[in-house]
Each structure stands twice: as structure tokens, then as C-alpha cells.
Amino acid sequence: MNEIILIKNGELALKGLNRRSFEEALSRNIQKAAAPCGPVKVFCSQSTMYVTPLEYADIDEVTERVSRVFGIAALSRAAEVEKNMDQILPAVCEYLRDELESADTFKVNAKRADKKFPLKSPEICVAAGEYILNKFPHLSVDVHEPDLTVTIEIRDAAAYIHKQPIRGAGGLPVGTGGRACVMISGGIDSPVASWMMAKRGLELSAVNFASPPYTSRRAEDKVRSLLEKVARWSGDIRLHIVPFTEIQEAIRDYCPEDMLTVIMRRYMIKIAEIIARKDGALALVSGESVGQVASQTLRALQCTDAAADMPVLRPVIGMDKEEIVSIARKIDTFDISILPYEDCCTVFTPKHPKTKPILEKVIQAEKALECAEVNVNAMIERAVNGTVAEVVKPR
Ligand code: ATP
Ligand code: MG
């Protein structure tokens, strides 16, 4: 019996004239996600996508991988059989044996897209119901709240017997919304923010600011491991590691202590934006949430935003830590995030950071760098030129 995966698209259905390009993107993403298990054919017909392994493939693993592809509302595995009742009925009992054995009640749901099929849907239901009751006499029919719904679909190419549907990842196919560049730290929030924006159809690049020797190689590896997890949903992520030590030291040496964090964050934004633009990204993404720490008050966010010329997307802005953690657990980044390696943001933290910095005063304070004859632009250029890029793959 040939086993395939049937896919119900999510929000895709709402996309009118763009629908075709959304379906093409989804189809490409499914093929990429399944590729490590072997090649699959994806085709779309009558608002369902069919994923057929072309060679032997572990269908459990293909299903698991496809369940992480954004743009899918629900998926179910299905047996593909010839379109005649002599084939369909025994196949139902064989394919759904475990489910039929463990249920007490069932109903049959038949869909007949091929109107030339000799039996109408209610007739298919009756025939299948009788056949099943005969083979599994412990069962009874319950059309309102059955333990098991046996779905039989008659389509143009074949008949399909469905396993129970599972929930898809939702969202929109990655790549349909353009590219954004995530500011990724080793913390809990920014991997979650990355995942949330990939879910809205964005392809991801990432920048991480590293300040060796204050931050270690292990902190960089941690960021890589986090992105490997996110990439299981988003696909490959281009990671840029920016050498930030010189800038941080200059800020520490010349700027007022209580503004170190906000000034540093403004430089992070400026540099991230240059890299993002080179990488074809139209927005930055950060894991900030209002009120979480001193640099995430509205005043502080106003100061960082003012350093940016592109939108800064903050998908976790209104979420509690608990809500963020529950997503981090779901996407399997939490255990990595809580490893105790330092981040450049925690290197020169002031004892009493300003929680309500005033933009004009921050800009004024930044002038201290120029007064000290630090060539700020040359410093930014060195950071950008010293950035090392790599591609992080799902793992
Ligand atoms: P997270 O859990 O994401 O680290 P956080 O609560 O620790 O967040 P901050 O350290 O203030 O908060 O960082 C806020 C945001 O700034 C992060 O979510 C991330 O987007 C960005 N950020 C922080 N550190 C770095 C870094 N070293 N490189 C790139 N971006 C960073
Ligand atoms: Mg952090």
C-alpha cells in the first residue's frame, strides 16, 4: 500500500491572486524539509497538497519534518489505493487496524470529488460501515461523537484512506514575506522572536555581536545551536558574527556609565542595519518585551528605534516571560538558552542603568566619543568589515 501525506493549507487559502506563488513556495519548502529522508513529489489539486515519497522513506520522519513547515493548517497520512470498493474496503481495515481495534465507536466520512465514481458518498459510508462492523464486531457506530472517524476520499487519481489529522505549524510559507535580520543573543527571547517571524513567512538572516575576550567561543557556539533549532522551522539562516569589542570599549571609556547600555544598543542597531541591508533584509527583528529590563522601557525603546532606519520587529513585545518560555520549550531552544555563557550585553553593565533615558540626552552623551577623537564611522566600518558570515542549517 502506497502511503502519502495530504496537506491542508492554512491562511494560504485567503491569498487570492497570489495563491499560486504561495503554493509554489510551500511546495518548495516541503521538498526541502523532507529532502534528508529522500526525494518527494509535491503536487496540488483541489485545494489539497499531496506529498509522495519517490523512494523508500521513513514516513514517520517525513511527517515530522513536514509538520514544522509553515503555511500548513493540518496534515494527515493516507493510504493511496485503486478506486474500487473491492480494494478500498480491505485496505481500510488493514491501514487503520490499530485505530479500529482500540476504538469503541466510529463513523465513516466519505468525500467524493470524482463524481464519476459509481457510489455516492452516503453509499460509500454505508458499504464501509457494514464492512468494518463485520470485521471488528466490538465496534458500534456513533455519528455524533465517535472515537474514530474513518475518512475515505475518492479523488481523480485514486482513493485515499486517512489517518487521524495532526495540526500543522500554521503561519505562512517562509520566503513569501521577504527577508528580515534577527538580532540574536544567547537568551530565551530572541530565538522565539526569530521563530515567530519565520512563521509569518519571513526568511531569516541573523547578526550576533561578540566581544572577545569578554565573550567566549562557547557563547558563539550557543548562538549557532539556537539557530540550528530555529532553522528546523525556518530553513537555512545566514549568520553574521560581528566583532564588537572595540566599540564597546570605546563606549565604556568615554560615555556616561548610566547610559552605556542604551548607547551600545544604538550602535548594535546601526551595524545590524548595514549588514541586514547588504543581505537583502527589509527589517530587523529583536526579542525585546516591554518592561523586561532597563533597556526595554518605552523610553529606552524610543532611543534604540531612533538609531534605526528600517523597521524593528519585536514579536514578543507584549508577551510575559512565561509565554515566551512556553514557545521556547516547544521549539526546543529553552535548554540551550539557559546555558550560562555570557553575552556582550552583560559585559559592561552599569550598576544603575537609566530606565528612562531621554533621546536628546543620549545623543548628547554619544558626542563624548567624537570629543575623544574616536573615529566612530571608521570603527563601525571595521566592525562591518570584520564580520564573519556562515550558513546555519537545521539540526
Ligand atoms: P534575550 O533572551 O533574547 O537575550 P534579553 O531579555 O536577555 O533577551 P537583552 O539582553 O536586553 O534582553 O537583549 C534584548 C534583545 O537585543 C535581544 O532579544 C536580542 O534581539 C538583542 N541582543 C542582545 N544581545 C545581543 C547580541 N549579543 N547580539 C545580537 N543581538 C543581541
Ligand atoms: Mg539576553
PDB file of C-alpha atoms in Angstrom, residues 209-216 219 244-249 252 257 260-261 264 268 341-351:
ATOM      1  CA  PHE A 209      27.553  40.766  18.413  1.00  0.00           C
ATOM      2  CA  ALA A 210      30.556  39.139  20.007  1.00  0.00           C
ATOM      3  CA  SER A 211      33.070  40.876  22.252  1.00  0.00           C
ATOM      4  CA  PRO A 212      36.061  38.609  22.652  1.00  0.00           C
ATOM      5  CA  PRO A 213      37.840  38.172  25.010  1.00  0.00           C
ATOM      6  CA  TYR A 214      34.921  39.264  27.224  1.00  0.00           C
ATOM      7  CA  THR A 215      32.664  36.813  25.436  1.00  0.00           C
ATOM      8  CA  SER A 216      33.844  33.331  24.571  1.00  0.00           C
ATOM      9  CA  ALA A 219      28.829  31.861  23.558  1.00  0.00           C
ATOM     10  CA  PHE A 244      32.027  44.406  18.801  1.00  0.00           C
ATOM     11  CA  THR A 245      34.820  44.698  21.363  1.00  0.00           C
ATOM     12  CA  GLU A 246      36.368  47.911  20.092  1.00  0.00           C
ATOM     13  CA  ILE A 247      33.047  49.758  20.063  1.00  0.00           C
ATOM     14  CA  GLN A 248      32.034  48.510  23.485  1.00  0.00           C
ATOM     15  CA  GLU A 249      35.376  49.523  24.976  1.00  0.00           C
ATOM     16  CA  ARG A 252      32.810  52.222  28.236  1.00  0.00           C
ATOM     17  CA  GLU A 257      28.169  54.947  32.825  1.00  0.00           C
ATOM     18  CA  LEU A 260      26.295  52.548  28.447  1.00  0.00           C
ATOM     19  CA  THR A 261      23.564  50.046  27.650  1.00  0.00           C
ATOM     20  CA  MET A 264      25.595  50.254  22.988  1.00  0.00           C
ATOM     21  CA  MET A 268      24.110  47.448  17.619  1.00  0.00           C
ATOM     22  CA  TYR A 341      27.524  31.737  28.755  1.00  0.00           C
ATOM     23  CA  GLU A 342      27.988  35.487  28.752  1.00  0.00           C
ATOM     24  CA  ASP A 343      26.517  37.854  26.168  1.00  0.00           C
ATOM     25  CA  CYS A 344      28.085  41.132  25.081  1.00  0.00           C
ATOM     26  CA  CYS A 345      25.092  42.917  26.623  1.00  0.00           C
ATOM     27  CA  THR A 346      26.107  41.661  30.059  1.00  0.00           C
ATOM     28  CA  VAL A 347      29.777  42.595  29.730  1.00  0.00           C
ATOM     29  CA  PHE A 348      29.945  46.215  30.875  1.00  0.00           C
ATOM     30  CA  THR A 349      26.554  46.588  32.507  1.00  0.00           C
ATOM     31  CA  PRO A 350      26.180  49.779  34.542  1.00  0.00           C
ATOM     32  CA  LYS A 351      25.235  49.366  38.203  1.00  0.00           C
TER      33      LYS A 351
END
